[in-house]
Short mmCIF file of N, CA and C in Angstrom, two decimals:
data_model
loop_
_atom_site.label_atom_id
_atom_site.label_comp_id
_atom_site.label_asym_id
_atom_site.label_seq_id
_atom_site.Cartn_x
_atom_site.Cartn_y
_atom_site.Cartn_z
N MET A 26 0.84 -1.17 -0.01
CA MET A 26 0.02 0.01 -0.01
C MET A 26 0.91 1.23 -0.03
N ILE A 27 0.61 2.11 -0.95
CA ILE A 27 1.40 3.40 -1.00
C ILE A 27 0.56 4.46 -0.44
N VAL A 28 1.06 5.20 0.52
CA VAL A 28 0.41 6.35 1.06
C VAL A 28 1.15 7.59 0.55
N THR A 29 0.44 8.56 -0.02
CA THR A 29 1.06 9.70 -0.58
C THR A 29 0.61 10.95 0.14
N GLY A 30 1.44 11.96 0.12
CA GLY A 30 1.15 13.26 0.70
C GLY A 30 1.36 14.27 -0.40
N PRO A 31 1.07 15.57 -0.02
CA PRO A 31 1.25 16.65 -1.03
C PRO A 31 2.62 16.81 -1.61
N PHE A 32 3.66 16.38 -0.92
CA PHE A 32 4.97 16.59 -1.39
C PHE A 32 5.66 15.29 -1.85
N SER A 33 4.96 14.19 -1.81
CA SER A 33 5.63 12.92 -2.26
C SER A 33 5.45 12.80 -3.74
N SER A 34 6.37 11.90 -4.29
CA SER A 34 6.37 11.72 -5.75
C SER A 34 5.53 10.54 -6.18
N ALA A 35 5.12 9.67 -5.32
CA ALA A 35 4.30 8.50 -5.75
C ALA A 35 2.91 8.97 -6.23
N GLY A 36 2.54 8.41 -7.33
CA GLY A 36 1.21 8.73 -7.87
C GLY A 36 1.12 9.91 -8.76
N ARG A 37 2.25 10.62 -8.93
CA ARG A 37 2.22 11.82 -9.75
C ARG A 37 2.39 11.39 -11.26
N ARG A 38 1.90 12.22 -12.12
CA ARG A 38 2.10 11.98 -13.53
C ARG A 38 3.07 13.04 -14.07
N PRO A 39 4.37 12.91 -13.87
CA PRO A 39 5.23 13.92 -14.21
C PRO A 39 5.51 14.00 -15.75
N ALA A 40 5.52 15.22 -16.25
CA ALA A 40 5.80 15.38 -17.66
C ALA A 40 7.34 15.38 -17.84
N GLY A 41 7.80 14.91 -19.00
CA GLY A 41 9.28 14.75 -19.21
C GLY A 41 10.07 16.02 -19.04
N GLY A 42 10.95 16.00 -18.04
CA GLY A 42 11.87 17.09 -17.86
C GLY A 42 11.33 18.29 -17.13
N GLN A 43 10.04 18.36 -16.80
CA GLN A 43 9.53 19.55 -16.13
C GLN A 43 9.60 19.36 -14.62
N PRO A 44 9.73 20.50 -13.86
CA PRO A 44 9.77 20.36 -12.41
C PRO A 44 8.42 19.90 -11.88
N ARG A 45 8.47 19.31 -10.65
CA ARG A 45 7.26 18.82 -10.00
C ARG A 45 6.63 19.91 -9.22
N LEU A 46 5.76 20.64 -9.88
CA LEU A 46 5.08 21.73 -9.19
C LEU A 46 3.63 21.39 -9.12
N PRO A 47 2.88 22.03 -8.21
CA PRO A 47 1.45 21.73 -8.08
C PRO A 47 0.78 22.11 -9.41
N THR A 48 -0.03 21.19 -9.93
CA THR A 48 -0.77 21.38 -11.15
C THR A 48 -2.28 21.09 -10.97
N PRO A 49 -3.11 21.73 -11.69
CA PRO A 49 -4.55 21.41 -11.62
C PRO A 49 -4.80 19.98 -12.05
N PRO A 50 -5.83 19.38 -11.54
CA PRO A 50 -6.15 17.97 -11.86
C PRO A 50 -6.62 17.90 -13.33
N THR A 51 -6.46 16.75 -13.91
CA THR A 51 -6.90 16.55 -15.25
C THR A 51 -7.87 15.30 -15.29
N GLY A 52 -8.65 15.24 -16.29
CA GLY A 52 -9.56 14.07 -16.38
C GLY A 52 -11.04 14.58 -16.53
N TRP A 53 -11.88 13.58 -16.84
CA TRP A 53 -13.31 13.86 -16.99
C TRP A 53 -14.05 13.48 -15.71
N PRO A 54 -15.08 14.29 -15.35
CA PRO A 54 -15.81 13.91 -14.12
C PRO A 54 -16.66 12.67 -14.32
N ILE A 55 -16.54 11.74 -13.43
CA ILE A 55 -17.31 10.52 -13.44
C ILE A 55 -18.26 10.37 -12.26
N GLY A 56 -18.04 11.27 -11.32
CA GLY A 56 -19.00 11.26 -10.16
C GLY A 56 -18.78 12.50 -9.32
N SER A 57 -19.82 12.93 -8.58
CA SER A 57 -19.74 14.03 -7.71
C SER A 57 -20.48 13.72 -6.39
N TYR A 58 -19.85 14.07 -5.28
CA TYR A 58 -20.37 13.60 -3.98
C TYR A 58 -20.36 14.75 -2.98
N GLU A 59 -21.26 14.67 -2.03
CA GLU A 59 -21.36 15.73 -1.02
C GLU A 59 -20.28 15.65 0.03
N THR A 60 -19.83 14.42 0.43
CA THR A 60 -18.84 14.24 1.39
C THR A 60 -17.61 13.52 0.85
N TYR A 61 -16.49 13.71 1.56
CA TYR A 61 -15.26 13.02 1.11
C TYR A 61 -15.48 11.47 1.30
N GLU A 62 -16.16 11.14 2.36
CA GLU A 62 -16.41 9.72 2.63
C GLU A 62 -17.11 9.02 1.44
N GLU A 63 -18.11 9.72 0.89
CA GLU A 63 -18.80 9.17 -0.23
C GLU A 63 -17.88 9.00 -1.46
N ALA A 64 -17.11 10.01 -1.71
CA ALA A 64 -16.15 9.93 -2.87
C ALA A 64 -15.10 8.81 -2.65
N GLN A 65 -14.63 8.69 -1.41
CA GLN A 65 -13.67 7.60 -1.10
C GLN A 65 -14.33 6.26 -1.20
N ARG A 66 -15.65 6.09 -0.85
CA ARG A 66 -16.33 4.82 -1.03
C ARG A 66 -16.46 4.56 -2.55
N ALA A 67 -16.71 5.56 -3.34
CA ALA A 67 -16.83 5.35 -4.83
C ALA A 67 -15.54 4.85 -5.40
N VAL A 68 -14.42 5.46 -5.03
CA VAL A 68 -13.13 5.04 -5.54
C VAL A 68 -12.78 3.65 -4.98
N ASP A 69 -13.17 3.30 -3.74
CA ASP A 69 -12.95 1.97 -3.22
C ASP A 69 -13.73 0.93 -4.08
N TYR A 70 -14.98 1.32 -4.40
CA TYR A 70 -15.76 0.44 -5.25
C TYR A 70 -15.20 0.23 -6.55
N LEU A 71 -14.59 1.26 -7.12
CA LEU A 71 -13.90 1.10 -8.45
C LEU A 71 -12.69 0.20 -8.35
N ALA A 72 -11.99 0.28 -7.20
CA ALA A 72 -10.85 -0.58 -6.97
C ALA A 72 -11.27 -2.01 -6.79
N ASP A 73 -12.37 -2.24 -6.02
CA ASP A 73 -12.92 -3.58 -5.86
C ASP A 73 -13.39 -4.19 -7.17
N SER A 74 -13.75 -3.33 -8.17
CA SER A 74 -14.23 -3.76 -9.45
C SER A 74 -13.12 -3.93 -10.48
N ASP A 75 -11.89 -3.95 -10.01
CA ASP A 75 -10.68 -4.12 -10.87
C ASP A 75 -10.54 -3.03 -11.90
N PHE A 76 -10.97 -1.80 -11.48
CA PHE A 76 -10.89 -0.60 -12.39
C PHE A 76 -9.46 -0.03 -12.18
N ALA A 77 -8.96 0.65 -13.24
CA ALA A 77 -7.62 1.22 -13.17
C ALA A 77 -7.66 2.52 -12.30
N VAL A 78 -7.60 2.41 -11.01
CA VAL A 78 -7.79 3.55 -10.07
C VAL A 78 -6.59 4.49 -10.17
N GLN A 79 -5.51 4.09 -10.79
CA GLN A 79 -4.34 5.04 -10.90
C GLN A 79 -4.73 6.17 -11.85
N ASP A 80 -5.82 6.04 -12.59
CA ASP A 80 -6.30 7.11 -13.49
C ASP A 80 -7.35 8.03 -12.83
N VAL A 81 -7.62 7.80 -11.51
CA VAL A 81 -8.66 8.50 -10.81
C VAL A 81 -8.07 9.55 -9.88
N THR A 82 -8.79 10.62 -9.77
CA THR A 82 -8.45 11.73 -8.82
C THR A 82 -9.67 12.16 -8.11
N ILE A 83 -9.55 12.42 -6.83
CA ILE A 83 -10.65 13.03 -6.01
C ILE A 83 -10.25 14.48 -5.89
N VAL A 84 -11.18 15.37 -6.23
CA VAL A 84 -10.96 16.83 -6.18
C VAL A 84 -11.98 17.49 -5.32
N GLY A 85 -11.52 18.12 -4.26
CA GLY A 85 -12.42 18.97 -3.38
C GLY A 85 -12.65 20.30 -4.09
N VAL A 86 -13.91 20.62 -4.26
CA VAL A 86 -14.32 21.87 -4.94
C VAL A 86 -15.06 22.75 -3.90
N ASP A 87 -14.87 24.06 -4.10
CA ASP A 87 -15.43 25.06 -3.17
C ASP A 87 -14.84 24.87 -1.76
N LEU A 88 -13.48 25.01 -1.63
CA LEU A 88 -12.84 24.76 -0.38
C LEU A 88 -13.16 25.80 0.70
N MET A 89 -13.29 25.33 1.89
CA MET A 89 -13.55 26.22 3.02
C MET A 89 -12.65 25.85 4.14
N LEU A 90 -12.20 26.89 4.86
CA LEU A 90 -11.49 26.64 6.15
C LEU A 90 -12.46 26.74 7.28
N VAL A 91 -12.73 25.69 7.98
CA VAL A 91 -13.72 25.61 9.02
C VAL A 91 -12.97 25.53 10.35
N GLU A 92 -13.29 26.53 11.22
CA GLU A 92 -12.67 26.58 12.54
C GLU A 92 -13.73 26.27 13.58
N ARG A 93 -13.61 25.16 14.16
CA ARG A 93 -14.62 24.71 15.22
C ARG A 93 -14.02 25.11 16.56
N VAL A 94 -14.89 25.92 17.32
CA VAL A 94 -14.49 26.37 18.65
C VAL A 94 -14.67 25.20 19.60
N ILE A 95 -13.61 24.92 20.31
CA ILE A 95 -13.68 23.83 21.26
C ILE A 95 -14.08 24.26 22.70
N GLY A 96 -13.59 25.46 23.08
CA GLY A 96 -13.91 25.91 24.44
C GLY A 96 -13.30 27.29 24.76
N ARG A 97 -13.67 27.79 25.87
CA ARG A 97 -13.10 29.06 26.35
C ARG A 97 -11.81 28.88 27.00
N LEU A 98 -10.88 29.80 26.77
CA LEU A 98 -9.58 29.75 27.45
C LEU A 98 -9.64 30.61 28.76
N SER A 99 -8.92 30.19 29.75
CA SER A 99 -8.75 30.90 30.98
C SER A 99 -7.31 30.77 31.38
N TRP A 100 -6.90 31.61 32.30
CA TRP A 100 -5.52 31.51 32.78
C TRP A 100 -5.17 30.08 33.32
N GLY A 101 -6.16 29.53 33.99
CA GLY A 101 -5.94 28.19 34.58
C GLY A 101 -5.71 27.16 33.53
N LYS A 102 -6.50 27.15 32.47
CA LYS A 102 -6.36 26.19 31.40
C LYS A 102 -5.08 26.45 30.64
N VAL A 103 -4.76 27.64 30.38
CA VAL A 103 -3.52 27.97 29.67
C VAL A 103 -2.34 27.54 30.45
N LEU A 104 -2.28 27.90 31.72
CA LEU A 104 -1.07 27.49 32.57
C LEU A 104 -1.03 25.97 32.78
N GLY A 105 -2.20 25.34 32.92
CA GLY A 105 -2.19 23.87 33.11
C GLY A 105 -1.72 23.19 31.85
N THR A 106 -2.12 23.60 30.67
CA THR A 106 -1.69 23.01 29.44
C THR A 106 -0.17 23.28 29.26
N GLY A 107 0.30 24.48 29.52
CA GLY A 107 1.69 24.82 29.47
C GLY A 107 2.53 23.96 30.39
N ALA A 108 2.09 23.77 31.61
CA ALA A 108 2.80 22.95 32.56
C ALA A 108 2.90 21.49 32.10
N VAL A 109 1.80 20.92 31.60
CA VAL A 109 1.79 19.58 31.16
C VAL A 109 2.71 19.37 29.89
N SER A 110 2.55 20.33 29.02
CA SER A 110 3.38 20.26 27.83
C SER A 110 4.88 20.35 28.16
N GLY A 111 5.21 21.30 29.01
CA GLY A 111 6.61 21.44 29.47
C GLY A 111 7.06 20.21 30.25
N ALA A 112 6.21 19.60 31.06
CA ALA A 112 6.60 18.43 31.82
C ALA A 112 6.98 17.26 30.88
N TRP A 113 6.23 17.10 29.83
CA TRP A 113 6.56 16.01 28.86
C TRP A 113 7.95 16.25 28.25
N PHE A 114 8.16 17.47 27.82
CA PHE A 114 9.43 17.75 27.19
C PHE A 114 10.56 17.62 28.21
N GLY A 115 10.37 18.21 29.40
CA GLY A 115 11.35 18.11 30.42
C GLY A 115 11.64 16.64 30.85
N LEU A 116 10.59 15.79 30.91
CA LEU A 116 10.81 14.42 31.26
C LEU A 116 11.60 13.73 30.16
N PHE A 117 11.38 14.04 28.88
CA PHE A 117 12.11 13.47 27.76
C PHE A 117 13.58 13.89 27.90
N VAL A 118 13.83 15.14 28.10
CA VAL A 118 15.23 15.58 28.22
C VAL A 118 15.91 14.99 29.50
N GLY A 119 15.18 14.89 30.53
CA GLY A 119 15.73 14.28 31.77
C GLY A 119 16.09 12.78 31.56
N LEU A 120 15.21 12.11 30.87
CA LEU A 120 15.46 10.74 30.59
C LEU A 120 16.71 10.52 29.72
N LEU A 121 16.85 11.41 28.71
CA LEU A 121 18.05 11.30 27.88
C LEU A 121 19.34 11.65 28.75
N LEU A 122 19.26 12.64 29.57
CA LEU A 122 20.44 12.96 30.42
C LEU A 122 20.68 11.82 31.39
N GLY A 123 19.66 11.22 31.93
CA GLY A 123 19.87 10.10 32.87
C GLY A 123 20.42 8.89 32.19
N MET A 124 20.07 8.62 30.87
CA MET A 124 20.57 7.46 30.22
C MET A 124 22.04 7.62 29.86
N PHE A 125 22.45 8.86 29.52
CA PHE A 125 23.80 9.01 29.04
C PHE A 125 24.65 9.76 30.04
N GLY A 126 24.17 9.87 31.29
CA GLY A 126 25.01 10.42 32.38
C GLY A 126 26.05 9.49 32.78
N THR A 127 27.13 10.02 33.32
CA THR A 127 28.31 9.19 33.73
C THR A 127 28.23 8.73 35.17
N SER A 128 27.51 9.45 36.07
CA SER A 128 27.52 9.05 37.44
C SER A 128 26.50 7.94 37.69
N ALA A 129 26.90 6.89 38.38
CA ALA A 129 26.10 5.67 38.56
C ALA A 129 24.97 5.91 39.64
N GLY A 130 25.19 6.61 40.67
CA GLY A 130 24.29 6.73 41.77
C GLY A 130 23.16 7.69 41.63
N SER A 131 23.24 8.66 40.74
CA SER A 131 22.25 9.68 40.66
C SER A 131 21.51 9.71 39.36
N SER A 132 20.90 8.53 39.05
CA SER A 132 20.14 8.48 37.80
C SER A 132 18.80 9.19 37.80
N PHE A 133 18.26 9.39 39.04
CA PHE A 133 16.94 10.04 39.04
C PHE A 133 17.05 11.58 39.11
N ALA A 134 18.18 12.05 39.48
CA ALA A 134 18.37 13.54 39.57
C ALA A 134 18.16 14.23 38.23
N PRO A 135 18.80 13.80 37.13
CA PRO A 135 18.54 14.44 35.84
C PRO A 135 17.07 14.37 35.41
N ILE A 136 16.40 13.24 35.72
CA ILE A 136 15.00 13.19 35.33
C ILE A 136 14.14 14.15 36.09
N LEU A 137 14.42 14.34 37.41
CA LEU A 137 13.67 15.24 38.23
C LEU A 137 13.96 16.68 37.87
N VAL A 138 15.25 17.03 37.60
CA VAL A 138 15.64 18.36 37.18
C VAL A 138 14.95 18.71 35.80
N GLY A 139 15.00 17.72 34.86
CA GLY A 139 14.40 17.94 33.57
C GLY A 139 12.96 18.17 33.69
N LEU A 140 12.25 17.38 34.53
CA LEU A 140 10.80 17.49 34.68
C LEU A 140 10.43 18.86 35.29
N LEU A 141 11.13 19.25 36.34
CA LEU A 141 10.82 20.53 36.95
C LEU A 141 11.12 21.70 36.12
N SER A 142 12.28 21.64 35.42
CA SER A 142 12.64 22.74 34.48
C SER A 142 11.61 22.79 33.35
N GLY A 143 11.16 21.65 32.84
CA GLY A 143 10.14 21.68 31.81
C GLY A 143 8.85 22.25 32.22
N VAL A 144 8.44 21.99 33.43
CA VAL A 144 7.19 22.54 33.99
C VAL A 144 7.34 24.06 34.04
N LEU A 145 8.46 24.54 34.60
CA LEU A 145 8.71 25.97 34.76
C LEU A 145 8.77 26.68 33.44
N PHE A 146 9.46 26.19 32.44
CA PHE A 146 9.57 26.83 31.16
C PHE A 146 8.21 26.71 30.42
N GLY A 147 7.55 25.60 30.57
CA GLY A 147 6.19 25.48 30.00
C GLY A 147 5.18 26.55 30.51
N LEU A 148 5.26 26.75 31.82
CA LEU A 148 4.36 27.76 32.45
C LEU A 148 4.74 29.13 31.98
N VAL A 149 6.04 29.48 31.89
CA VAL A 149 6.51 30.80 31.46
C VAL A 149 6.09 31.09 29.97
N PHE A 150 6.40 30.16 29.15
CA PHE A 150 6.10 30.39 27.71
C PHE A 150 4.58 30.42 27.48
N ALA A 151 3.79 29.60 28.15
CA ALA A 151 2.35 29.61 27.95
C ALA A 151 1.84 30.99 28.53
N ALA A 152 2.35 31.44 29.61
CA ALA A 152 1.90 32.71 30.11
C ALA A 152 2.23 33.94 29.18
N ILE A 153 3.46 33.91 28.70
CA ILE A 153 3.88 34.97 27.80
C ILE A 153 2.94 34.93 26.54
N SER A 154 2.78 33.78 26.02
CA SER A 154 1.97 33.64 24.79
C SER A 154 0.55 34.08 24.96
N TYR A 155 -0.11 33.70 26.05
CA TYR A 155 -1.48 34.08 26.33
C TYR A 155 -1.60 35.54 26.66
N ALA A 156 -0.65 36.08 27.38
CA ALA A 156 -0.70 37.49 27.75
C ALA A 156 -0.48 38.34 26.52
N SER A 157 0.22 37.92 25.51
CA SER A 157 0.50 38.71 24.37
C SER A 157 -0.74 38.88 23.40
N THR A 158 -1.74 38.03 23.65
CA THR A 158 -3.01 38.13 22.83
C THR A 158 -3.88 39.22 23.43
N LYS A 159 -3.65 39.66 24.62
CA LYS A 159 -4.46 40.74 25.30
C LYS A 159 -5.91 40.53 25.21
N GLY A 160 -6.38 39.27 25.35
CA GLY A 160 -7.84 38.98 25.37
C GLY A 160 -8.46 38.92 24.03
N ARG A 161 -7.71 39.03 23.00
CA ARG A 161 -8.31 39.01 21.62
C ARG A 161 -8.72 37.61 21.16
N ARG A 162 -8.23 36.63 21.81
CA ARG A 162 -8.53 35.23 21.39
C ARG A 162 -8.63 34.39 22.66
N ASP A 163 -9.71 34.46 23.34
CA ASP A 163 -9.98 33.74 24.57
C ASP A 163 -10.67 32.43 24.37
N PHE A 164 -10.34 31.72 23.29
CA PHE A 164 -11.00 30.42 23.04
C PHE A 164 -9.97 29.63 22.34
N SER A 165 -10.20 28.27 22.38
CA SER A 165 -9.36 27.26 21.65
C SER A 165 -10.17 26.69 20.55
N SER A 166 -9.55 26.33 19.43
CA SER A 166 -10.32 25.85 18.29
C SER A 166 -9.43 24.87 17.54
N ALA A 167 -10.11 24.18 16.60
CA ALA A 167 -9.41 23.21 15.70
C ALA A 167 -9.82 23.62 14.24
N SER A 168 -8.91 23.78 13.39
CA SER A 168 -9.20 24.14 11.99
C SER A 168 -9.15 22.92 11.07
N GLN A 169 -9.96 22.98 10.06
CA GLN A 169 -10.05 21.85 9.11
C GLN A 169 -10.39 22.41 7.76
N LEU A 170 -9.74 21.89 6.70
CA LEU A 170 -10.05 22.30 5.39
C LEU A 170 -11.04 21.31 4.74
N VAL A 171 -12.19 21.83 4.38
CA VAL A 171 -13.25 20.98 3.80
C VAL A 171 -13.74 21.54 2.50
N ALA A 172 -14.39 20.72 1.73
CA ALA A 172 -14.92 21.13 0.40
C ALA A 172 -16.43 21.07 0.38
N GLY A 173 -16.97 21.91 -0.45
CA GLY A 173 -18.43 21.86 -0.66
C GLY A 173 -18.92 20.65 -1.35
N ARG A 174 -18.12 20.11 -2.18
CA ARG A 174 -18.38 18.84 -2.89
C ARG A 174 -17.09 18.18 -3.29
N TYR A 175 -17.11 16.95 -3.63
CA TYR A 175 -15.99 16.14 -4.06
C TYR A 175 -16.26 15.55 -5.37
N ASP A 176 -15.46 15.91 -6.40
CA ASP A 176 -15.68 15.30 -7.72
C ASP A 176 -14.60 14.24 -7.94
N VAL A 177 -15.04 13.18 -8.57
CA VAL A 177 -14.11 12.07 -8.88
C VAL A 177 -13.85 12.22 -10.41
N LEU A 178 -12.59 12.43 -10.76
CA LEU A 178 -12.22 12.61 -12.16
C LEU A 178 -11.48 11.33 -12.56
N CYS A 179 -11.54 11.09 -13.94
CA CYS A 179 -10.81 9.94 -14.46
C CYS A 179 -10.22 10.34 -15.79
N GLN A 180 -9.09 9.81 -16.12
CA GLN A 180 -8.51 10.02 -17.43
C GLN A 180 -9.43 9.51 -18.55
N PRO A 181 -9.45 10.24 -19.67
CA PRO A 181 -10.44 9.93 -20.71
C PRO A 181 -10.48 8.45 -21.16
N ARG A 182 -9.30 7.80 -21.17
CA ARG A 182 -9.29 6.41 -21.68
C ARG A 182 -10.15 5.42 -20.90
N ASN A 183 -10.45 5.74 -19.65
CA ASN A 183 -11.30 4.83 -18.85
C ASN A 183 -12.51 5.49 -18.23
N ALA A 184 -12.77 6.75 -18.64
CA ALA A 184 -13.84 7.48 -18.02
C ALA A 184 -15.23 6.89 -18.19
N GLU A 185 -15.56 6.43 -19.42
CA GLU A 185 -16.83 5.84 -19.60
C GLU A 185 -17.08 4.62 -18.78
N GLN A 186 -16.05 3.75 -18.65
CA GLN A 186 -16.19 2.51 -17.85
C GLN A 186 -16.42 2.92 -16.42
N GLY A 187 -15.58 3.93 -15.86
CA GLY A 187 -15.75 4.40 -14.55
C GLY A 187 -17.10 4.99 -14.25
N ARG A 188 -17.61 5.74 -15.20
CA ARG A 188 -18.94 6.38 -15.04
C ARG A 188 -20.02 5.31 -14.94
N ASP A 189 -19.90 4.25 -15.79
CA ASP A 189 -20.87 3.16 -15.75
C ASP A 189 -20.85 2.38 -14.39
N LEU A 190 -19.66 2.15 -13.91
CA LEU A 190 -19.56 1.44 -12.67
C LEU A 190 -20.11 2.25 -11.47
N LEU A 191 -19.83 3.61 -11.50
CA LEU A 191 -20.39 4.38 -10.45
C LEU A 191 -21.85 4.61 -10.53
N ALA A 192 -22.40 4.56 -11.74
CA ALA A 192 -23.86 4.57 -11.94
C ALA A 192 -24.48 3.37 -11.29
N LYS A 193 -23.85 2.17 -11.46
CA LYS A 193 -24.37 0.94 -10.87
C LYS A 193 -24.34 1.08 -9.31
N LEU A 194 -23.35 1.68 -8.83
CA LEU A 194 -23.16 1.84 -7.39
C LEU A 194 -24.30 2.74 -6.89
N ALA A 195 -24.53 3.86 -7.65
CA ALA A 195 -25.55 4.81 -7.24
C ALA A 195 -26.95 4.25 -7.26
N MET A 196 -27.22 3.24 -8.18
CA MET A 196 -28.51 2.62 -8.32
C MET A 196 -28.63 1.45 -7.28
N GLY A 197 -27.61 1.24 -6.51
CA GLY A 197 -27.70 0.20 -5.46
C GLY A 197 -27.52 -1.20 -5.98
N ARG A 198 -26.85 -1.33 -7.10
CA ARG A 198 -26.59 -2.61 -7.71
C ARG A 198 -25.07 -2.83 -7.90
N PRO A 199 -24.30 -2.70 -6.78
CA PRO A 199 -22.88 -2.78 -7.00
C PRO A 199 -22.36 -4.12 -7.48
N GLY A 200 -23.10 -5.26 -7.29
CA GLY A 200 -22.61 -6.56 -7.67
C GLY A 200 -22.86 -6.85 -9.23
N THR A 201 -23.62 -6.05 -9.84
CA THR A 201 -23.97 -6.23 -11.26
C THR A 201 -22.82 -5.86 -12.13
N ALA A 202 -22.48 -6.76 -13.03
CA ALA A 202 -21.33 -6.41 -13.97
C ALA A 202 -21.71 -6.48 -15.40
#
């Protein structure tokens, strides 16, 4: 199984000698879906039907950045999160120092110093960061890029076959060949 990302070279259709830059998708539309899950299910169905899925592209259309508010921030939450984050980093540094330290009897001292230093620095950096917003952003959120619809495109050589298969899927007859 090959997993690709936006900067990986697997699955790209490079033109001879040209740099690998972002390019608009090519192909004919063979299906359009309201959710990514539906588009993914359609491509999975094509793959299960022994269709040449290397010619298929899922394209998100009408992109939106959606920011979902998780909750209100307070000094207590900010400092608590900073302390926990700093503690993890300090614990990691302390463990490394403890593993590679030369003194045999004091293996817990570097761990404790790292943990306490991490908590202190985490508190300080979180406080400075939160104070610098001056109350303009008193909430936490998670951002997500979503599309209004998802089109499935296919290279022209197989588009008709892909459209026929997806029509069978839409009619609820996926087993019919």
